[in-house]
């Protein structure tokens, strides 16, 4: 008899997006002429930068010649040309000192943020924000680090509410936690953390020998110069933090797949008897055992993001999304909604009117404006009373959707 991994049975059904789809289809069936616009999509809509396409075409040609063909990427951690460009542009340019040996290139930040927990002991106490990117939670459930779910929360996880009162940046937990997942700029709230706020977390992690798992997938959307793009802009963070980056949202790579994770060489975790162990070689060991590297063509495309032309083109695309974002913020505030985020992130966190729940508001906007949003409650208990709007739509659709929302009763 084959036994199943019963931890998977604890997972709450992937409820949010199927339920949104179900309600959308039901509405469309009842209103076949309605032109539904989605402001719920977490995917990009603009094409890849021409510099990326050129680099990938060139790489394809190289793959077709014996002299320039590439097989397995020898180290499995990413080509040096890409890791060097990362070090120079993403870190040195911001005063953060990261070495190329600390970078491991991968096919996505979803996999990396999901897989990283494997290298840490099963008895670690994990802390997540509420609302949260579900990957952090579900992968720990699968691993067996939690009990059952009740009322939308798993026992064994420390949830840190991100609410209006704390500007959607969590307070330090009262109890001691070991692994702390933070995501700034945040999906879904669009909130950012200041250097001072992150410094408190770094300090906490040092005191408690904890590790911060910092998801910076949206750093390219930061517009305010004082907001840190990397946790390594905070003094001492290299002792206690792993950082995740992705080209998915920053350069439209959701369908190409390329990301990287930074595991500092000085970062330690401990054996039960207190011996300090370097995490960097353990993560590489894990990756090289279970993953054989990102394609040469993809890495060549990713490196082109850092060329002069690539930088300019990527910025133009980000500007399209952030213009959407400003327009969403401005229009919704003008008609009396309370909105958060959207300044340094492509997400707007809209507070639903008094007494109207996330799903009720979702239904109202779908029925009256024919616009799909994402109910905040789907990201956690503390997301109740909000909906998430994304700025990834086509500008003409965003304008039309806002016009319709403004005309709602
Ligand atoms: C979209 C997203 C990512 C990126 O995932 P990829 O696997 O790199 O596409 C990572 N973290 C968060 C919070 C995201 O929303």
GROMACS .gro file of C-alpha atoms and ligand atoms in nm:
model
  424
    1UNK     CA    1   0.000   0.000   0.000
    2UNK     CA    2   0.142   0.332  -0.104
    3UNK     CA    3   0.102   0.604   0.154
    4UNK     CA    4   0.028   0.958   0.047
    5UNK     CA    5   0.206   1.258   0.196
    6UNK     CA    6  -0.079   1.360   0.425
    7UNK     CA    7   0.055   1.711   0.459
    8UNK     CA    8  -0.090   1.777   0.115
    9UNK     CA    9  -0.434   1.695   0.252
   10UNK     CA   10  -0.404   1.986   0.494
   11UNK     CA   11  -0.383   2.234   0.206
   12UNK     CA   12  -0.689   2.447   0.165
   13UNK     CA   13  -0.825   2.405  -0.186
   14UNK     CA   14  -0.671   2.651  -0.431
   15UNK     CA   15  -0.985   2.847  -0.381
   16UNK     CA   16  -0.924   3.207  -0.479
   17UNK     CA   17  -0.862   3.209  -0.854
   18UNK     CA   18  -1.097   2.917  -0.938
   19UNK     CA   19  -1.374   3.093  -0.745
   20UNK     CA   20  -1.305   3.421  -0.927
   21UNK     CA   21  -1.314   3.232  -1.259
   22UNK     CA   22  -1.639   3.062  -1.164
   23UNK     CA   23  -1.813   3.390  -1.078
   24UNK     CA   24  -1.676   3.557  -1.390
   25UNK     CA   25  -1.802   3.276  -1.616
   26UNK     CA   26  -2.144   3.276  -1.450
   27UNK     CA   27  -2.173   3.650  -1.503
   28UNK     CA   28  -2.062   3.625  -1.866
   29UNK     CA   29  -2.311   3.343  -1.933
   30UNK     CA   30  -2.593   3.554  -1.794
   31UNK     CA   31  -2.470   3.867  -1.974
   32UNK     CA   32  -2.323   3.749  -2.303
   33UNK     CA   33  -2.277   4.103  -2.438
   34UNK     CA   34  -2.087   4.237  -2.138
   35UNK     CA   35  -1.724   4.320  -2.215
   36UNK     CA   36  -1.549   4.212  -1.900
   37UNK     CA   37  -1.218   4.381  -1.812
   38UNK     CA   38  -0.983   4.215  -1.568
   39UNK     CA   39  -0.804   4.424  -1.311
   40UNK     CA   40  -0.728   4.109  -1.122
   41UNK     CA   41  -0.452   3.967  -1.339
   42UNK     CA   42  -0.115   3.915  -1.179
   43UNK     CA   43   0.046   3.868  -1.519
   44UNK     CA   44   0.213   4.121  -1.742
   45UNK     CA   45   0.065   4.224  -2.079
   46UNK     CA   46   0.342   4.420  -2.255
   47UNK     CA   47   0.582   4.233  -2.487
   48UNK     CA   48   0.949   4.169  -2.412
   49UNK     CA   49   1.201   4.447  -2.473
   50UNK     CA   50   1.351   4.443  -2.826
   51UNK     CA   51   1.702   4.420  -2.674
   52UNK     CA   52   1.598   4.095  -2.503
   53UNK     CA   53   1.452   3.954  -2.824
   54UNK     CA   54   1.770   4.042  -3.017
   55UNK     CA   55   1.991   3.876  -2.758
   56UNK     CA   56   1.776   3.564  -2.755
   57UNK     CA   57   1.777   3.542  -3.137
   58UNK     CA   58   2.155   3.569  -3.135
   59UNK     CA   59   2.174   3.298  -2.870
   60UNK     CA   60   1.953   3.070  -3.079
   61UNK     CA   61   2.193   3.107  -3.372
   62UNK     CA   62   2.487   3.028  -3.140
   63UNK     CA   63   2.311   2.712  -3.026
   64UNK     CA   64   2.294   2.602  -3.391
   65UNK     CA   65   2.671   2.604  -3.441
   66UNK     CA   66   2.916   2.350  -3.308
   67UNK     CA   67   3.164   2.623  -3.211
   68UNK     CA   68   2.920   2.823  -3.001
   69UNK     CA   69   2.681   2.554  -2.883
   70UNK     CA   70   2.600   2.541  -2.509
   71UNK     CA   71   2.499   2.224  -2.326
   72UNK     CA   72   2.456   2.207  -1.951
   73UNK     CA   73   2.558   2.521  -1.769
   74UNK     CA   74   2.861   2.371  -1.591
   75UNK     CA   75   2.810   2.517  -1.247
   76UNK     CA   76   2.434   2.503  -1.268
   77UNK     CA   77   2.414   2.834  -1.082
   78UNK     CA   78   2.396   3.063  -1.384
   79UNK     CA   79   2.639   3.193  -1.647
   80UNK     CA   80   2.904   3.429  -1.521
   81UNK     CA   81   2.804   3.697  -1.774
   82UNK     CA   82   2.460   3.718  -1.617
   83UNK     CA   83   2.574   3.699  -1.256
   84UNK     CA   84   2.832   3.973  -1.321
   85UNK     CA   85   2.567   4.199  -1.472
   86UNK     CA   86   2.346   4.134  -1.167
   87UNK     CA   87   2.623   4.222  -0.921
   88UNK     CA   88   2.707   4.545  -1.101
   89UNK     CA   89   2.359   4.671  -1.175
   90UNK     CA   90   2.130   4.536  -0.908
   91UNK     CA   91   2.364   4.561  -0.611
   92UNK     CA   92   2.686   4.765  -0.655
   93UNK     CA   93   2.490   5.046  -0.819
   94UNK     CA   94   2.283   5.068  -0.498
   95UNK     CA   95   2.573   5.042  -0.259
   96UNK     CA   96   2.506   4.678  -0.173
   97UNK     CA   97   2.803   4.447  -0.179
   98UNK     CA   98   2.707   4.110  -0.329
   99UNK     CA   99   2.955   3.862  -0.473
  100UNK     CA  100   2.887   3.658  -0.789
  101UNK     CA  101   2.931   3.337  -0.586
  102UNK     CA  102   2.633   3.441  -0.377
  103UNK     CA  103   2.397   3.445  -0.675
  104UNK     CA  104   2.212   3.138  -0.796
  105UNK     CA  105   2.015   3.184  -1.118
  106UNK     CA  106   1.688   2.991  -1.146
  107UNK     CA  107   1.369   2.962  -1.346
  108UNK     CA  108   1.155   3.157  -1.106
  109UNK     CA  109   1.112   3.322  -0.770
  110UNK     CA  110   0.805   3.110  -0.711
  111UNK     CA  111   1.021   2.795  -0.715
  112UNK     CA  112   1.296   2.955  -0.512
  113UNK     CA  113   1.071   3.101  -0.242
  114UNK     CA  114   0.891   2.768  -0.237
  115UNK     CA  115   1.201   2.547  -0.232
  116UNK     CA  116   1.418   2.741   0.010
  117UNK     CA  117   1.240   2.599   0.316
  118UNK     CA  118   1.380   2.255   0.226
  119UNK     CA  119   1.727   2.346   0.344
  120UNK     CA  120   1.598   2.443   0.689
  121UNK     CA  121   1.496   2.214   0.972
  122UNK     CA  122   1.141   2.098   1.011
  123UNK     CA  123   1.113   2.242   1.363
  124UNK     CA  124   1.170   2.602   1.262
  125UNK     CA  125   0.890   2.842   1.351
  126UNK     CA  126   0.792   3.033   1.042
  127UNK     CA  127   0.638   3.378   1.032
  128UNK     CA  128   0.442   3.522   0.741
  129UNK     CA  129   0.251   3.839   0.684
  130UNK     CA  130  -0.127   3.839   0.656
  131UNK     CA  131  -0.221   3.902   0.371
  132UNK     CA  132   0.046   3.685   0.212
  133UNK     CA  133   0.173   3.542  -0.120
  134UNK     CA  134   0.032   3.189  -0.072
  135UNK     CA  135   0.349   3.010  -0.194
  136UNK     CA  136   0.533   3.080   0.134
  137UNK     CA  137   0.258   2.919   0.338
  138UNK     CA  138   0.162   2.626   0.116
  139UNK     CA  139   0.518   2.501   0.072
  140UNK     CA  140   0.563   2.490   0.447
  141UNK     CA  141   0.234   2.305   0.482
  142UNK     CA  142   0.352   2.049   0.224
  143UNK     CA  143   0.677   2.007   0.414
  144UNK     CA  144   0.490   1.933   0.737
  145UNK     CA  145   0.578   2.246   0.929
  146UNK     CA  146   0.216   2.320   1.021
  147UNK     CA  147  -0.091   2.162   1.172
  148UNK     CA  148  -0.437   2.177   1.023
  149UNK     CA  149  -0.608   2.490   0.895
  150UNK     CA  150  -0.896   2.653   1.076
  151UNK     CA  151  -1.062   2.983   0.990
  152UNK     CA  152  -0.814   3.049   0.709
  153UNK     CA  153  -0.501   3.002   0.922
  154UNK     CA  154  -0.275   2.705   0.987
  155UNK     CA  155  -0.168   2.613   1.337
  156UNK     CA  156   0.206   2.632   1.382
  157UNK     CA  157   0.251   2.943   1.166
  158UNK     CA  158   0.294   3.289   1.315
  159UNK     CA  159   0.081   3.535   1.118
  160UNK     CA  160   0.176   3.901   1.124
  161UNK     CA  161  -0.119   4.122   1.026
  162UNK     CA  162  -0.050   4.399   0.776
  163UNK     CA  163  -0.325   4.650   0.830
  164UNK     CA  164  -0.397   5.022   0.798
  165UNK     CA  165  -0.273   5.084   1.151
  166UNK     CA  166   0.081   4.963   1.073
  167UNK     CA  167   0.079   5.095   0.717
  168UNK     CA  168   0.080   4.734   0.595
  169UNK     CA  169   0.429   4.670   0.734
  170UNK     CA  170   0.427   4.403   1.007
  171UNK     CA  171   0.529   4.456   1.370
  172UNK     CA  172   0.803   4.238   1.514
  173UNK     CA  173   0.646   3.920   1.654
  174UNK     CA  174   0.614   3.884   2.030
  175UNK     CA  175   0.735   3.527   2.024
  176UNK     CA  176   1.064   3.404   1.882
  177UNK     CA  177   1.044   3.299   1.517
  178UNK     CA  178   1.314   3.141   1.300
  179UNK     CA  179   1.223   3.199   0.936
  180UNK     CA  180   1.057   3.525   0.840
  181UNK     CA  181   0.905   3.576   0.496
  182UNK     CA  182   0.889   3.939   0.389
  183UNK     CA  183   0.787   4.074   0.048
  184UNK     CA  184   0.849   4.440  -0.039
  185UNK     CA  185   0.719   4.601  -0.254
  186UNK     CA  186   0.430   4.385  -0.146
  187UNK     CA  187   0.194   4.166  -0.339
  188UNK     CA  188  -0.100   4.213  -0.272
  189UNK     CA  189  -0.100   4.541  -0.073
  190UNK     CA  190   0.152   4.742  -0.279
  191UNK     CA  191   0.315   4.856   0.048
  192UNK     CA  192   0.689   4.917   0.081
  193UNK     CA  193   0.922   4.903   0.379
  194UNK     CA  194   1.163   5.186   0.459
  195UNK     CA  195   1.529   5.133   0.548
  196UNK     CA  196   1.444   5.198   0.914
  197UNK     CA  197   1.168   4.937   0.911
  198UNK     CA  198   1.389   4.676   0.749
  199UNK     CA  199   1.672   4.761   0.989
  200UNK     CA  200   1.443   4.660   1.277
  201UNK     CA  201   1.391   4.322   1.116
  202UNK     CA  202   1.761   4.273   1.053
  203UNK     CA  203   1.823   4.358   1.417
  204UNK     CA  204   1.555   4.113   1.531
  205UNK     CA  205   1.699   3.838   1.311
  206UNK     CA  206   2.050   3.895   1.448
  207UNK     CA  207   1.930   3.882   1.808
  208UNK     CA  208   1.730   3.566   1.752
  209UNK     CA  209   1.958   3.392   1.501
  210UNK     CA  210   1.664   3.398   1.259
  211UNK     CA  211   1.675   3.424   0.882
  212UNK     CA  212   1.475   3.672   0.672
  213UNK     CA  213   1.352   3.544   0.336
  214UNK     CA  214   1.315   3.867   0.142
  215UNK     CA  215   1.111   3.858  -0.178
  216UNK     CA  216   1.201   4.161  -0.391
  217UNK     CA  217   1.021   4.050  -0.708
  218UNK     CA  218   0.874   4.399  -0.749
  219UNK     CA  219   1.178   4.615  -0.672
  220UNK     CA  220   1.185   4.762  -1.024
  221UNK     CA  221   0.851   4.934  -0.958
  222UNK     CA  222   0.988   5.148  -0.674
  223UNK     CA  223   0.957   5.518  -0.762
  224UNK     CA  224   1.051   5.688  -0.434
  225UNK     CA  225   1.430   5.721  -0.413
  226UNK     CA  226   1.454   5.665  -0.037
  227UNK     CA  227   1.292   5.319  -0.053
  228UNK     CA  228   1.547   5.033  -0.054
  229UNK     CA  229   1.543   4.797  -0.354
  230UNK     CA  230   1.746   4.529  -0.179
  231UNK     CA  231   1.755   4.421   0.184
  232UNK     CA  232   2.134   4.432   0.149
  233UNK     CA  233   2.111   4.810   0.147
  234UNK     CA  234   2.058   4.761   0.521
  235UNK     CA  235   2.374   4.730   0.726
  236UNK     CA  236   2.431   4.376   0.851
  237UNK     CA  237   2.157   4.221   0.637
  238UNK     CA  238   2.401   3.986   0.470
  239UNK     CA  239   2.438   3.803   0.801
  240UNK     CA  240   2.069   3.720   0.820
  241UNK     CA  241   1.886   3.754   0.489
  242UNK     CA  242   1.830   3.566   0.165
  243UNK     CA  243   1.693   3.776  -0.121
  244UNK     CA  244   1.477   3.661  -0.412
  245UNK     CA  245   1.460   3.847  -0.741
  246UNK     CA  246   1.273   3.773  -1.061
  247UNK     CA  247   1.262   3.907  -1.416
  248UNK     CA  248   0.896   3.806  -1.441
  249UNK     CA  249   0.732   4.133  -1.349
  250UNK     CA  250   1.035   4.358  -1.385
  251UNK     CA  251   1.106   4.266  -1.750
  252UNK     CA  252   0.799   4.074  -1.867
  253UNK     CA  253   0.962   3.731  -1.824
  254UNK     CA  254   0.659   3.548  -1.683
  255UNK     CA  255   0.653   3.327  -1.993
  256UNK     CA  256   1.033   3.313  -2.039
  257UNK     CA  257   1.126   3.210  -1.681
  258UNK     CA  258   1.434   3.355  -1.519
  259UNK     CA  259   1.507   3.468  -1.165
  260UNK     CA  260   1.784   3.454  -0.908
  261UNK     CA  261   1.838   3.414  -0.538
  262UNK     CA  262   2.113   3.566  -0.328
  263UNK     CA  263   2.246   3.353  -0.043
  264UNK     CA  264   2.529   3.544   0.129
  265UNK     CA  265   2.840   3.345   0.209
  266UNK     CA  266   2.836   3.458   0.572
  267UNK     CA  267   2.474   3.350   0.631
  268UNK     CA  268   2.450   3.072   0.890
  269UNK     CA  269   2.192   2.828   1.012
  270UNK     CA  270   2.255   2.593   1.303
  271UNK     CA  271   2.256   2.227   1.389
  272UNK     CA  272   2.052   2.118   1.694
  273UNK     CA  273   2.369   2.126   1.902
  274UNK     CA  274   2.442   2.481   1.796
  275UNK     CA  275   2.708   2.436   1.530
  276UNK     CA  276   2.697   2.712   1.265
  277UNK     CA  277   2.656   2.589   0.908
  278UNK     CA  278   2.701   2.795   0.589
  279UNK     CA  279   2.374   2.809   0.400
  280UNK     CA  280   2.521   2.912   0.061
  281UNK     CA  281   2.681   2.575  -0.030
  282UNK     CA  282   2.374   2.392   0.098
  283UNK     CA  283   2.142   2.590  -0.130
  284UNK     CA  284   2.375   2.529  -0.426
  285UNK     CA  285   2.386   2.160  -0.341
  286UNK     CA  286   2.009   2.151  -0.333
  287UNK     CA  287   1.974   2.335  -0.663
  288UNK     CA  288   2.238   2.131  -0.846
  289UNK     CA  289   2.073   1.809  -0.733
  290UNK     CA  290   1.719   1.897  -0.829
  291UNK     CA  291   1.761   2.152  -1.108
  292UNK     CA  292   1.988   2.165  -1.410
  293UNK     CA  293   2.006   2.534  -1.476
  294UNK     CA  294   1.831   2.792  -1.692
  295UNK     CA  295   1.869   2.772  -2.069
  296UNK     CA  296   2.153   2.966  -2.230
  297UNK     CA  297   1.903   3.145  -2.454
  298UNK     CA  298   1.704   3.264  -2.155
  299UNK     CA  299   2.011   3.381  -1.963
  300UNK     CA  300   2.136   3.566  -2.271
  301UNK     CA  301   1.798   3.740  -2.287
  302UNK     CA  302   1.813   3.823  -1.916
  303UNK     CA  303   2.162   3.973  -1.947
  304UNK     CA  304   2.033   4.204  -2.223
  305UNK     CA  305   1.805   4.370  -1.966
  306UNK     CA  306   2.122   4.527  -1.825
  307UNK     CA  307   2.244   4.669  -2.158
  308UNK     CA  308   2.190   5.042  -2.218
  309UNK     CA  309   1.910   4.974  -2.466
  310UNK     CA  310   1.760   4.703  -2.244
  311UNK     CA  311   1.750   4.928  -1.939
  312UNK     CA  312   1.576   5.204  -2.132
  313UNK     CA  313   1.321   4.971  -2.292
  314UNK     CA  314   1.241   4.793  -1.967
  315UNK     CA  315   1.190   5.128  -1.797
  316UNK     CA  316   0.946   5.233  -2.071
  317UNK     CA  317   0.737   4.925  -2.000
  318UNK     CA  318   0.748   4.981  -1.624
  319UNK     CA  319   0.635   5.340  -1.693
  320UNK     CA  320   0.329   5.211  -1.880
  321UNK     CA  321   0.228   5.001  -1.579
  322UNK     CA  322   0.304   5.273  -1.329
  323UNK     CA  323   0.103   5.528  -1.530
  324UNK     CA  324  -0.187   5.283  -1.504
  325UNK     CA  325  -0.118   5.260  -1.135
  326UNK     CA  326  -0.123   5.638  -1.081
  327UNK     CA  327  -0.441   5.669  -1.280
  328UNK     CA  328  -0.610   5.395  -1.075
  329UNK     CA  329  -0.502   5.558  -0.749
  330UNK     CA  330  -0.604   5.906  -0.856
  331UNK     CA  331  -0.942   5.813  -1.005
  332UNK     CA  332  -1.047   5.591  -0.717
  333UNK     CA  333  -0.942   5.844  -0.452
  334UNK     CA  334  -1.130   6.118  -0.633
  335UNK     CA  335  -1.451   5.919  -0.627
  336UNK     CA  336  -1.409   5.860  -0.256
  337UNK     CA  337  -1.241   5.522  -0.215
  338UNK     CA  338  -0.956   5.471   0.024
  339UNK     CA  339  -0.664   5.325  -0.169
  340UNK     CA  340  -0.319   5.209  -0.064
  341UNK     CA  341  -0.012   5.101  -0.258
  342UNK     CA  342   0.034   5.174  -0.625
  343UNK     CA  343   0.318   5.424  -0.579
  344UNK     CA  344   0.610   5.178  -0.565
  345UNK     CA  345   0.426   4.867  -0.681
  346UNK     CA  346   0.185   4.766  -0.958
  347UNK     CA  347  -0.080   4.680  -0.699
  348UNK     CA  348  -0.352   4.897  -0.551
  349UNK     CA  349  -0.514   4.783  -0.230
  350UNK     CA  350  -0.863   4.928  -0.221
  351UNK     CA  351  -1.056   4.944   0.104
  352UNK     CA  352  -1.411   4.834   0.045
  353UNK     CA  353  -1.690   5.060   0.171
  354UNK     CA  354  -1.789   5.022   0.537
  355UNK     CA  355  -1.971   4.695   0.598
  356UNK     CA  356  -1.904   4.554   0.249
  357UNK     CA  357  -1.691   4.238   0.247
  358UNK     CA  358  -1.422   4.156  -0.010
  359UNK     CA  359  -1.639   3.910  -0.201
  360UNK     CA  360  -1.950   4.131  -0.188
  361UNK     CA  361  -1.752   4.417  -0.333
  362UNK     CA  362  -1.601   4.183  -0.595
  363UNK     CA  363  -1.957   4.085  -0.699
  364UNK     CA  364  -2.076   4.445  -0.706
  365UNK     CA  365  -1.790   4.559  -0.930
  366UNK     CA  366  -1.836   4.258  -1.157
  367UNK     CA  367  -2.212   4.310  -1.185
  368UNK     CA  368  -2.220   4.686  -1.219
  369UNK     CA  369  -1.888   4.770  -1.390
  370UNK     CA  370  -1.809   4.434  -1.553
  371UNK     CA  371  -1.464   4.455  -1.400
  372UNK     CA  372  -1.285   4.166  -1.229
  373UNK     CA  373  -1.091   4.243  -0.911
  374UNK     CA  374  -0.923   4.011  -0.661
  375UNK     CA  375  -1.088   3.982  -0.318
  376UNK     CA  376  -0.836   4.064  -0.045
  377UNK     CA  377  -0.977   3.790   0.177
  378UNK     CA  378  -0.823   3.540  -0.064
  379UNK     CA  379  -0.476   3.644   0.055
  380UNK     CA  380  -0.548   3.603   0.424
  381UNK     CA  381  -0.782   3.687   0.709
  382UNK     CA  382  -0.645   4.042   0.736
  383UNK     CA  383  -0.721   4.099   0.366
  384UNK     CA  384  -1.094   4.094   0.438
  385UNK     CA  385  -1.241   4.434   0.358
  386UNK     CA  386  -1.006   4.497   0.066
  387UNK     CA  387  -0.976   4.411  -0.301
  388UNK     CA  388  -0.654   4.410  -0.502
  389UNK     CA  389  -0.638   4.589  -0.835
  390UNK     CA  390  -0.342   4.536  -1.063
  391UNK     CA  391  -0.185   4.787  -1.297
  392UNK     CA  392  -0.075   4.523  -1.549
  393UNK     CA  393  -0.367   4.580  -1.786
  394UNK     CA  394  -0.356   4.755  -2.121
  395UNK     CA  395  -0.389   5.134  -2.064
  396UNK     CA  396  -0.707   5.161  -2.274
  397UNK     CA  397  -0.869   4.884  -2.068
  398UNK     CA  398  -0.765   5.046  -1.741
  399UNK     CA  399  -0.922   5.377  -1.848
  400UNK     CA  400  -1.243   5.209  -1.953
  401UNK     CA  401  -1.260   5.004  -1.631
  402UNK     CA  402  -1.214   5.315  -1.417
  403UNK     CA  403  -1.485   5.500  -1.608
  404UNK     CA  404  -1.724   5.214  -1.534
  405UNK     CA  405  -1.627   5.192  -1.168
  406UNK     CA  406  -1.681   5.566  -1.131
  407UNK     CA  407  -2.032   5.524  -1.273
  408UNK     CA  408  -2.129   5.254  -1.019
  409UNK     CA  409  -2.411   5.321  -0.775
  410LIG     C1  410   0.500   3.715  -0.940
  410LIG     C2  411   0.571   3.696  -0.810
  410LIG     C3  412   0.694   3.632  -0.804
  410LIG     C4  413   0.764   3.588  -0.930
  410LIG     O1  414   0.751   3.455  -0.954
  410LIG     P1  415   0.825   3.389  -1.080
  410LIG     O2  416   0.823   3.245  -1.046
  410LIG     O3  417   0.964   3.444  -1.084
  410LIG     O4  418   0.746   3.423  -1.202
  410LIG     C5  419   0.757   3.618  -0.682
  410LIG     N1  420   0.700   3.666  -0.569
  410LIG     C6  421   0.583   3.729  -0.571
  410LIG     C7  422   0.527   3.782  -0.445
  410LIG     C8  423   0.513   3.745  -0.690
  410LIG     O5  424   0.395   3.807  -0.692
   0.00000   0.00000   0.00000
